[in-house]
Amino acid sequence: MSLWRYLLKRLLLMIPTLVGVLAVTFFIIQMVPGGPVEQMVQQLTHASVGGETASSMGMKGRGGLRPEEVAALKTLYGFDKPPLERFTHMLAGFARFDLGESFFHHQSVAALIASKLPVSMSIGLWTFFITYLVCIPLGIAKAVRDGSRFDLLTSTLILAGYAIPGFVLGVALLVLFGGGSFWQLFPLRNLVSDNWASLGPVDKVLDYLWHIALPVTASVVGNLAVMTMLTKNVFLEEIRRQYVFTARAKGVSEGRILYRHVLRNALIPLITGFPAAFIGAFFTGSLLIETLFSLDGLGLLSYESVMRRDYPVVMGSLYVFTLLGLLAKLLSDLSYVLVDPRVTFGGGES
């Protein structure tokens, strides 16, 4: 199968997958009580707006809204149409990359996601790069020294880090270094300081790194164990293959065997996961980490959107994340074919 035919087939298969994910989510949230109309009715009934009650706006205040007023709210939010019609209209907008407008933020969903993206990108990308830069060399070193004291000690440390939830580690870091009970070494909120715009280029970089040090540390520690052990096991499997014993019997040096033969084969499963992990890093939004360190990112946005029943944000963000996830999976499959010439686009090995 040719490359272009394979790409066309995979892209066409993405359409029913994407529509299916959106359909299931859309029709599930229709059954969840406390939608935006109900929340607005409650707000108009029990809260004052600008010092005036809802009755001063031509509506009955605490006595409740008239049926025609409730119908007007349903029309405002688009709930006057049947679910299937609303779903079809939503898909038509998504096909044009029109994600709609938030019910509560009063701006487009695309602009809202873009405004929250820098926070999640900062945490996700730094976590991604540090994880790969630490885990691959450490996994190789553990594979070469399998069973040694170094291997046992590092395994104990990374597994201990893996056992500690990220938000628990974040609390400990705040208590120790965020002025909780010991040292005030790092700031507690935002990506940059309030005077960041007035700083010089070098000071801006240092200020940014100063702010993200604790949240990135809390995110990285839990990811180290999986990637490190995966790297170690893959290298161990390659080291024990027959071609390694043959190379040693021929007098080839250990360094040449490791970096010319073992490394090339062992990196295949690690490299193929690189595209998906890299794209996913742009949208890594941890609610607990963001809340703990007062960072307004995608994790907090997703939580608030679900709790407030802000359906355009929920569906729009789901559409973006699912689409990018499917593209990342396609890139991973393509990278596997490009890295390993034995694999063909037909789905088997040549």
mmCIF file of C-alpha atoms in Angstrom:
data_model
loop_
_atom_site.group_PDB
_atom_site.id
_atom_site.type_symbol
_atom_site.label_atom_id
_atom_site.label_comp_id
_atom_site.label_asym_id
_atom_site.label_seq_id
_atom_site.Cartn_x
_atom_site.Cartn_y
_atom_site.Cartn_z
ATOM 1 C CA MET A 1 0.000 0.000 0.000
ATOM 2 C CA SER A 2 1.412 3.397 -0.982
ATOM 3 C CA LEU A 3 1.970 6.192 1.528
ATOM 4 C CA TRP A 4 -0.721 8.476 0.093
ATOM 5 C CA ARG A 5 -3.302 5.711 -0.048
ATOM 6 C CA TYR A 6 -2.539 4.796 3.536
ATOM 7 C CA LEU A 7 -2.837 8.433 4.635
ATOM 8 C CA LEU A 8 -6.153 8.860 2.820
ATOM 9 C CA LYS A 9 -7.528 5.688 4.403
ATOM 10 C CA ARG A 10 -6.500 6.731 7.901
ATOM 11 C CA LEU A 11 -7.857 10.256 7.492
ATOM 12 C CA LEU A 12 -11.202 8.932 6.281
ATOM 13 C CA LEU A 13 -11.371 6.556 9.253
ATOM 14 C CA MET A 14 -10.869 9.508 11.600
ATOM 15 C CA ILE A 15 -14.205 11.034 10.590
ATOM 16 C CA PRO A 16 -16.526 8.331 12.017
ATOM 17 C CA THR A 17 -14.302 8.030 15.096
ATOM 18 C CA LEU A 18 -14.451 11.760 15.749
ATOM 19 C CA VAL A 19 -18.197 11.948 15.118
ATOM 20 C CA GLY A 20 -18.771 8.942 17.366
ATOM 21 C CA VAL A 21 -16.857 10.464 20.284
ATOM 22 C CA LEU A 22 -18.730 13.759 19.921
ATOM 23 C CA ALA A 23 -22.106 12.017 19.578
ATOM 24 C CA VAL A 24 -21.696 9.902 22.707
ATOM 25 C CA THR A 25 -20.549 12.899 24.762
ATOM 26 C CA PHE A 26 -23.243 15.204 23.375
ATOM 27 C CA PHE A 27 -26.149 12.896 24.126
ATOM 28 C CA ILE A 28 -24.817 11.994 27.575
ATOM 29 C CA ILE A 29 -24.617 15.622 28.679
ATOM 30 C CA GLN A 30 -28.197 16.169 27.497
ATOM 31 C CA MET A 31 -29.315 13.882 30.315
ATOM 32 C CA VAL A 32 -27.276 15.628 33.008
ATOM 33 C CA PRO A 33 -29.486 17.841 35.194
ATOM 34 C CA GLY A 34 -28.680 21.444 36.029
ATOM 35 C CA GLY A 35 -27.981 22.742 32.530
ATOM 36 C CA PRO A 36 -27.212 26.375 31.627
ATOM 37 C CA VAL A 37 -30.892 27.296 31.414
ATOM 38 C CA GLU A 38 -31.576 25.953 34.919
ATOM 39 C CA GLN A 39 -28.511 27.739 36.265
ATOM 40 C CA MET A 40 -29.540 31.040 34.710
ATOM 41 C CA VAL A 41 -33.078 30.660 36.060
ATOM 42 C CA GLN A 42 -31.656 30.083 39.521
ATOM 43 C CA GLN A 43 -29.329 33.070 39.164
ATOM 44 C CA LEU A 44 -32.121 35.381 38.033
ATOM 45 C CA THR A 45 -34.430 34.097 40.734
ATOM 46 C CA HIS A 46 -32.129 34.263 43.732
ATOM 47 C CA ALA A 47 -29.395 36.757 42.889
ATOM 48 C CA SER A 48 -29.381 40.480 42.340
ATOM 49 C CA VAL A 49 -27.854 41.844 39.166
ATOM 50 C CA GLY A 50 -26.097 45.199 39.417
ATOM 51 C CA GLY A 51 -27.915 46.015 42.648
ATOM 52 C CA GLU A 52 -31.324 45.305 41.090
ATOM 53 C CA THR A 53 -33.342 42.124 41.335
ATOM 54 C CA ALA A 54 -34.482 40.133 38.355
ATOM 55 C CA SER A 55 -37.933 41.691 38.707
ATOM 56 C CA SER A 56 -36.499 45.108 37.816
ATOM 57 C CA MET A 57 -35.436 43.589 34.486
ATOM 58 C CA GLY A 58 -39.034 42.805 33.639
ATOM 59 C CA MET A 59 -38.967 39.362 35.198
ATOM 60 C CA LYS A 60 -40.482 37.972 38.331
ATOM 61 C CA GLY A 61 -37.837 37.916 41.020
ATOM 62 C CA ARG A 62 -37.925 35.404 43.807
ATOM 63 C CA GLY A 63 -41.369 34.290 42.786
ATOM 64 C CA GLY A 64 -39.895 32.514 39.745
ATOM 65 C CA LEU A 65 -39.835 33.201 36.014
ATOM 66 C CA ARG A 66 -42.817 33.108 33.744
ATOM 67 C CA PRO A 67 -42.956 30.310 31.140
ATOM 68 C CA GLU A 68 -42.335 32.730 28.274
ATOM 69 C CA GLU A 69 -39.225 34.023 30.049
ATOM 70 C CA VAL A 70 -37.902 30.502 30.470
ATOM 71 C CA ALA A 71 -38.636 29.895 26.789
ATOM 72 C CA ALA A 72 -36.645 33.039 25.942
ATOM 73 C CA LEU A 73 -33.677 31.664 27.873
ATOM 74 C CA LYS A 74 -33.936 28.350 26.020
ATOM 75 C CA THR A 75 -33.909 30.257 22.728
ATOM 76 C CA LEU A 76 -30.903 32.280 23.894
ATOM 77 C CA TYR A 77 -28.893 29.126 24.589
ATOM 78 C CA GLY A 78 -30.249 27.233 21.575
ATOM 79 C CA PHE A 79 -32.221 24.690 23.606
ATOM 80 C CA ASP A 80 -35.442 25.487 21.795
ATOM 81 C CA LYS A 81 -34.354 23.083 19.025
ATOM 82 C CA PRO A 82 -34.374 19.262 19.176
ATOM 83 C CA PRO A 83 -31.103 17.583 20.278
ATOM 84 C CA LEU A 84 -30.455 16.036 16.862
ATOM 85 C CA GLU A 85 -30.791 19.401 15.139
ATOM 86 C CA ARG A 86 -28.451 21.011 17.660
ATOM 87 C CA PHE A 87 -25.927 18.212 17.209
ATOM 88 C CA THR A 88 -26.034 18.545 13.414
ATOM 89 C CA HIS A 89 -25.598 22.308 13.680
ATOM 90 C CA MET A 90 -22.632 21.797 16.025
ATOM 91 C CA LEU A 91 -20.954 19.362 13.611
ATOM 92 C CA ALA A 92 -21.411 21.824 10.746
ATOM 93 C CA GLY A 93 -19.665 24.495 12.800
ATOM 94 C CA PHE A 94 -16.865 22.140 13.828
ATOM 95 C CA ALA A 95 -16.300 21.249 10.169
ATOM 96 C CA ARG A 96 -15.515 24.975 9.623
ATOM 97 C CA PHE A 97 -13.488 25.010 12.882
ATOM 98 C CA ASP A 98 -16.116 27.271 14.417
ATOM 99 C CA LEU A 99 -16.218 26.055 18.015
ATOM 100 C CA GLY A 100 -19.030 28.345 19.090
ATOM 101 C CA GLU A 101 -19.207 30.802 21.958
ATOM 102 C CA SER A 102 -19.013 30.124 25.680
ATOM 103 C CA PHE A 103 -22.270 30.532 27.628
ATOM 104 C CA PHE A 104 -20.567 32.090 30.631
ATOM 105 C CA HIS A 105 -17.270 33.611 29.419
ATOM 106 C CA HIS A 106 -18.982 35.447 26.526
ATOM 107 C CA GLN A 107 -16.163 34.846 24.056
ATOM 108 C CA SER A 108 -15.409 32.298 21.409
ATOM 109 C CA VAL A 109 -14.338 28.863 22.574
ATOM 110 C CA ALA A 110 -11.281 28.968 20.296
ATOM 111 C CA ALA A 111 -10.114 32.258 21.842
ATOM 112 C CA LEU A 112 -10.788 30.890 25.321
ATOM 113 C CA ILE A 113 -8.717 27.756 24.708
ATOM 114 C CA ALA A 114 -5.933 29.850 23.168
ATOM 115 C CA SER A 115 -5.874 32.138 26.219
ATOM 116 C CA LYS A 116 -5.454 29.179 28.605
ATOM 117 C CA LEU A 117 -3.005 27.284 26.403
ATOM 118 C CA PRO A 118 0.267 28.978 27.517
ATOM 119 C CA VAL A 119 -0.126 27.691 31.078
ATOM 120 C CA SER A 120 -0.757 24.092 30.042
ATOM 121 C CA MET A 121 1.952 24.267 27.375
ATOM 122 C CA SER A 122 4.478 25.505 29.908
ATOM 123 C CA ILE A 123 3.816 22.604 32.252
ATOM 124 C CA GLY A 124 3.335 19.997 29.530
ATOM 125 C CA LEU A 125 6.303 20.796 27.298
ATOM 126 C CA TRP A 126 8.771 21.137 30.145
ATOM 127 C CA THR A 127 7.481 17.866 31.627
ATOM 128 C CA PHE A 128 7.814 16.177 28.238
ATOM 129 C CA PHE A 129 11.381 17.327 27.506
ATOM 130 C CA ILE A 130 12.707 16.738 31.016
ATOM 131 C CA THR A 131 11.122 13.277 31.122
ATOM 132 C CA TYR A 132 12.729 12.197 27.852
ATOM 133 C CA LEU A 133 16.099 13.820 28.606
ATOM 134 C CA VAL A 134 16.317 12.095 31.981
ATOM 135 C CA CYS A 135 14.621 8.759 31.350
ATOM 136 C CA ILE A 136 16.385 7.604 28.183
ATOM 137 C CA PRO A 137 19.980 8.009 29.489
ATOM 138 C CA LEU A 138 18.952 6.693 32.900
ATOM 139 C CA GLY A 139 17.154 3.699 31.387
ATOM 140 C CA ILE A 140 20.196 2.858 29.253
ATOM 141 C CA ALA A 141 22.484 3.117 32.267
ATOM 142 C CA LYS A 142 20.181 0.834 34.277
ATOM 143 C CA ALA A 143 20.048 -1.723 31.459
ATOM 144 C CA VAL A 144 23.837 -1.820 31.144
ATOM 145 C CA ARG A 145 24.191 -2.138 34.939
ATOM 146 C CA ASP A 146 21.221 -4.471 35.433
ATOM 147 C CA GLY A 147 21.172 -5.930 38.939
ATOM 148 C CA SER A 148 23.885 -3.629 40.256
ATOM 149 C CA ARG A 149 23.643 -1.367 43.308
ATOM 150 C CA PHE A 150 23.095 1.609 40.978
ATOM 151 C CA ASP A 151 20.172 -0.170 39.339
ATOM 152 C CA LEU A 152 18.536 -1.051 42.662
ATOM 153 C CA LEU A 153 19.047 2.420 44.139
ATOM 154 C CA THR A 154 17.661 4.298 41.129
ATOM 155 C CA SER A 155 14.718 1.890 40.868
ATOM 156 C CA THR A 156 13.859 2.532 44.501
ATOM 157 C CA LEU A 157 14.001 6.297 44.034
ATOM 158 C CA ILE A 158 11.934 6.514 40.855
ATOM 159 C CA LEU A 159 9.330 4.041 42.113
ATOM 160 C CA ALA A 160 9.019 6.040 45.328
ATOM 161 C CA GLY A 161 8.457 9.145 43.215
ATOM 162 C CA TYR A 162 5.908 7.287 41.118
ATOM 163 C CA ALA A 163 4.001 6.250 44.235
ATOM 164 C CA ILE A 164 3.613 9.865 45.376
ATOM 165 C CA PRO A 165 0.716 11.650 43.609
ATOM 166 C CA GLY A 166 1.707 14.862 41.857
ATOM 167 C CA PHE A 167 -0.550 17.074 43.949
ATOM 168 C CA VAL A 168 0.782 15.568 47.192
ATOM 169 C CA LEU A 169 4.324 16.295 46.054
ATOM 170 C CA GLY A 170 3.169 19.788 45.069
ATOM 171 C CA VAL A 171 1.841 20.407 48.576
ATOM 172 C CA ALA A 172 5.141 19.225 50.045
ATOM 173 C CA LEU A 173 7.093 21.525 47.721
ATOM 174 C CA LEU A 174 4.910 24.479 48.665
ATOM 175 C CA VAL A 175 5.322 23.760 52.362
ATOM 176 C CA LEU A 176 9.088 23.438 52.030
ATOM 177 C CA PHE A 177 9.981 26.045 49.408
ATOM 178 C CA GLY A 178 6.879 28.181 48.840
ATOM 179 C CA GLY A 179 6.768 29.898 52.207
ATOM 180 C CA GLY A 180 4.386 27.389 53.784
ATOM 181 C CA SER A 181 6.418 26.577 56.897
ATOM 182 C CA PHE A 182 10.083 26.748 55.937
ATOM 183 C CA TRP A 183 11.665 28.726 53.071
ATOM 184 C CA GLN A 184 10.149 31.317 50.723
ATOM 185 C CA LEU A 185 12.242 30.453 47.691
ATOM 186 C CA PHE A 186 9.647 30.224 44.904
ATOM 187 C CA PRO A 187 6.478 32.174 44.024
ATOM 188 C CA LEU A 188 3.043 30.692 44.602
ATOM 189 C CA ARG A 189 0.997 31.867 41.612
ATOM 190 C CA ASN A 190 1.073 32.767 37.886
ATOM 191 C CA LEU A 191 3.699 32.012 35.233
ATOM 192 C CA VAL A 192 5.490 35.336 35.573
ATOM 193 C CA SER A 193 5.752 38.210 38.036
ATOM 194 C CA ASP A 194 3.573 41.317 37.851
ATOM 195 C CA ASN A 195 6.541 43.425 36.664
ATOM 196 C CA TRP A 196 7.580 40.910 34.001
ATOM 197 C CA ALA A 197 7.027 43.350 31.123
ATOM 198 C CA SER A 198 9.548 45.806 32.577
ATOM 199 C CA LEU A 199 12.311 43.185 32.983
ATOM 200 C CA GLY A 200 15.216 42.656 30.611
ATOM 201 C CA PRO A 201 15.397 39.587 28.301
ATOM 202 C CA VAL A 202 17.582 37.524 30.624
ATOM 203 C CA ASP A 203 15.567 38.507 33.700
ATOM 204 C CA LYS A 204 12.336 37.544 31.893
ATOM 205 C CA VAL A 205 13.658 34.043 31.219
ATOM 206 C CA LEU A 206 14.888 33.640 34.787
ATOM 207 C CA ASP A 207 11.599 34.933 36.190
ATOM 208 C CA TYR A 208 9.636 32.494 34.034
ATOM 209 C CA LEU A 209 11.822 29.534 35.067
ATOM 210 C CA TRP A 210 11.551 30.635 38.693
ATOM 211 C CA HIS A 211 7.758 30.482 38.531
ATOM 212 C CA ILE A 212 7.424 27.096 36.792
ATOM 213 C CA ALA A 213 10.086 25.267 38.821
ATOM 214 C CA LEU A 214 7.743 23.840 41.460
ATOM 215 C CA PRO A 215 4.749 22.874 39.267
ATOM 216 C CA VAL A 216 6.991 21.234 36.664
ATOM 217 C CA THR A 217 8.840 19.308 39.372
ATOM 218 C CA ALA A 218 5.528 18.069 40.759
ATOM 219 C CA SER A 219 4.479 16.944 37.271
ATOM 220 C CA VAL A 220 7.775 15.350 36.203
ATOM 221 C CA VAL A 221 8.497 13.117 39.174
ATOM 222 C CA GLY A 222 5.482 10.890 38.610
ATOM 223 C CA ASN A 223 6.334 10.394 34.912
ATOM 224 C CA LEU A 224 9.923 9.274 35.402
ATOM 225 C CA ALA A 225 9.256 5.703 36.495
ATOM 226 C CA VAL A 226 7.221 4.535 33.483
ATOM 227 C CA MET A 227 9.534 5.892 30.807
ATOM 228 C CA THR A 228 12.718 4.869 32.646
ATOM 229 C CA MET A 229 11.584 1.285 33.174
ATOM 230 C CA LEU A 230 10.300 1.080 29.597
ATOM 231 C CA THR A 231 13.685 2.228 28.287
ATOM 232 C CA LYS A 232 15.522 -0.218 30.533
ATOM 233 C CA ASN A 233 13.371 -3.205 29.531
ATOM 234 C CA VAL A 234 13.612 -2.420 25.816
ATOM 235 C CA PHE A 235 17.392 -2.164 25.996
ATOM 236 C CA LEU A 236 17.665 -5.328 28.062
ATOM 237 C CA GLU A 237 15.638 -7.194 25.468
ATOM 238 C CA GLU A 238 17.953 -5.991 22.690
ATOM 239 C CA ILE A 239 21.123 -6.674 24.674
ATOM 240 C CA ARG A 240 20.065 -10.309 25.105
ATOM 241 C CA ARG A 241 19.474 -10.903 21.398
ATOM 242 C CA GLN A 242 21.659 -13.246 19.370
ATOM 243 C CA TYR A 243 23.279 -10.545 17.226
ATOM 244 C CA VAL A 244 24.792 -8.989 20.364
ATOM 245 C CA PHE A 245 26.425 -12.269 21.387
ATOM 246 C CA THR A 246 27.661 -12.705 17.817
ATOM 247 C CA ALA A 247 29.184 -9.230 17.793
ATOM 248 C CA ARG A 248 30.910 -9.861 21.109
ATOM 249 C CA ALA A 249 32.294 -13.160 19.805
ATOM 250 C CA LYS A 250 33.778 -11.273 16.853
ATOM 251 C CA GLY A 251 35.582 -8.922 19.249
ATOM 252 C CA VAL A 252 33.440 -5.842 18.680
ATOM 253 C CA SER A 253 33.778 -3.387 21.567
ATOM 254 C CA GLU A 254 30.905 -2.959 24.027
ATOM 255 C CA GLY A 255 30.590 0.722 23.187
ATOM 256 C CA ARG A 256 30.249 0.015 19.475
ATOM 257 C CA ILE A 257 27.696 -2.732 20.120
ATOM 258 C CA LEU A 258 25.643 -0.478 22.394
ATOM 259 C CA TYR A 259 25.623 2.709 20.317
ATOM 260 C CA ARG A 260 25.820 1.308 16.776
ATOM 261 C CA HIS A 261 23.475 -1.665 17.044
ATOM 262 C CA VAL A 262 21.492 -1.895 20.285
ATOM 263 C CA LEU A 263 20.641 1.809 20.496
ATOM 264 C CA ARG A 264 19.254 1.964 16.956
ATOM 265 C CA ASN A 265 16.914 -0.990 17.489
ATOM 266 C CA ALA A 266 15.927 -0.206 21.075
ATOM 267 C CA LEU A 267 14.885 3.373 20.324
ATOM 268 C CA ILE A 268 12.199 2.289 17.841
ATOM 269 C CA PRO A 269 9.359 1.855 20.389
ATOM 270 C CA LEU A 270 10.453 5.020 22.205
ATOM 271 C CA ILE A 271 10.611 7.171 19.078
ATOM 272 C CA THR A 272 7.242 5.989 17.802
ATOM 273 C CA GLY A 273 5.583 7.314 20.954
ATOM 274 C CA PHE A 274 7.320 10.662 20.582
ATOM 275 C CA PRO A 275 4.776 12.418 18.284
ATOM 276 C CA ALA A 276 1.764 11.573 20.437
ATOM 277 C CA ALA A 277 3.565 12.558 23.631
ATOM 278 C CA PHE A 278 4.815 15.806 22.065
ATOM 279 C CA ILE A 279 1.394 16.879 20.786
ATOM 280 C CA GLY A 280 -0.242 15.803 24.014
ATOM 281 C CA ALA A 281 2.194 17.965 25.957
ATOM 282 C CA PHE A 282 0.652 21.087 24.421
ATOM 283 C CA PHE A 283 -2.670 20.269 26.065
ATOM 284 C CA THR A 284 -1.552 18.789 29.342
ATOM 285 C CA GLY A 285 -3.887 20.371 31.854
ATOM 286 C CA SER A 286 -3.716 19.027 35.395
ATOM 287 C CA LEU A 287 -6.555 20.429 37.479
ATOM 288 C CA LEU A 288 -4.887 19.657 40.796
ATOM 289 C CA ILE A 289 -1.486 21.058 39.815
ATOM 290 C CA GLU A 290 -3.005 24.196 38.294
ATOM 291 C CA THR A 291 -5.265 24.777 41.286
ATOM 292 C CA LEU A 292 -2.492 24.117 43.767
ATOM 293 C CA PHE A 293 -0.107 26.601 42.156
ATOM 294 C CA SER A 294 -2.838 29.104 41.129
ATOM 295 C CA LEU A 295 -2.311 28.600 37.400
ATOM 296 C CA ASP A 296 -5.267 29.335 35.125
ATOM 297 C CA GLY A 297 -4.851 26.677 32.432
ATOM 298 C CA LEU A 298 -6.852 24.138 30.439
ATOM 299 C CA GLY A 299 -7.280 21.771 33.369
ATOM 300 C CA LEU A 300 -9.065 24.408 35.429
ATOM 301 C CA LEU A 301 -11.050 25.546 32.376
ATOM 302 C CA SER A 302 -12.262 21.998 31.691
ATOM 303 C CA TYR A 303 -13.342 21.504 35.293
ATOM 304 C CA GLU A 304 -15.203 24.803 35.463
ATOM 305 C CA SER A 305 -16.886 24.147 32.116
ATOM 306 C CA VAL A 306 -18.204 20.780 33.274
ATOM 307 C CA MET A 307 -19.410 22.132 36.612
ATOM 308 C CA ARG A 308 -21.113 25.157 35.037
ATOM 309 C CA ARG A 309 -22.514 23.084 32.152
ATOM 310 C CA ASP A 310 -20.774 25.334 29.641
ATOM 311 C CA TYR A 311 -21.510 22.923 26.813
ATOM 312 C CA PRO A 312 -19.816 24.845 23.949
ATOM 313 C CA VAL A 313 -16.515 24.817 25.865
ATOM 314 C CA VAL A 314 -16.907 21.139 26.807
ATOM 315 C CA MET A 315 -17.698 20.032 23.258
ATOM 316 C CA GLY A 316 -15.284 22.443 21.552
ATOM 317 C CA SER A 317 -12.328 21.421 23.698
ATOM 318 C CA LEU A 318 -13.262 17.740 23.293
ATOM 319 C CA TYR A 319 -13.320 18.198 19.516
ATOM 320 C CA VAL A 320 -9.868 19.815 19.479
ATOM 321 C CA PHE A 321 -8.317 17.274 21.838
ATOM 322 C CA THR A 322 -9.818 14.274 20.043
ATOM 323 C CA LEU A 323 -8.781 15.542 16.620
ATOM 324 C CA LEU A 324 -5.223 16.185 17.738
ATOM 325 C CA GLY A 325 -5.129 12.812 19.483
ATOM 326 C CA LEU A 326 -6.135 11.039 16.276
ATOM 327 C CA LEU A 327 -3.526 12.980 14.296
ATOM 328 C CA ALA A 328 -0.896 12.144 16.907
ATOM 329 C CA LYS A 329 -1.761 8.447 16.585
ATOM 330 C CA LEU A 330 -1.368 8.712 12.811
ATOM 331 C CA LEU A 331 2.024 10.396 13.201
ATOM 332 C CA SER A 332 3.102 7.659 15.608
ATOM 333 C CA ASP A 333 2.191 4.959 13.094
ATOM 334 C CA LEU A 334 3.993 6.828 10.304
ATOM 335 C CA SER A 335 7.100 7.269 12.437
ATOM 336 C CA TYR A 336 7.106 3.523 13.177
ATOM 337 C CA VAL A 337 7.125 2.767 9.462
ATOM 338 C CA LEU A 338 9.853 5.311 8.787
ATOM 339 C CA VAL A 339 12.065 4.139 11.655
ATOM 340 C CA ASP A 340 11.651 0.400 11.093
ATOM 341 C CA PRO A 341 11.944 -0.531 7.381
ATOM 342 C CA ARG A 342 10.584 -4.018 8.096
ATOM 343 C CA VAL A 343 7.107 -2.556 8.701
ATOM 344 C CA THR A 344 5.042 -1.647 5.662
ATOM 345 C CA PHE A 345 1.946 0.481 5.167
ATOM 346 C CA GLY A 346 -0.064 -2.666 4.560
ATOM 347 C CA GLY A 347 -0.062 -3.452 8.276
ATOM 348 C CA GLY A 348 2.537 -6.220 8.390
ATOM 349 C CA GLU A 349 6.256 -6.735 8.105
ATOM 350 C CA SER A 350 8.027 -7.088 4.801
#
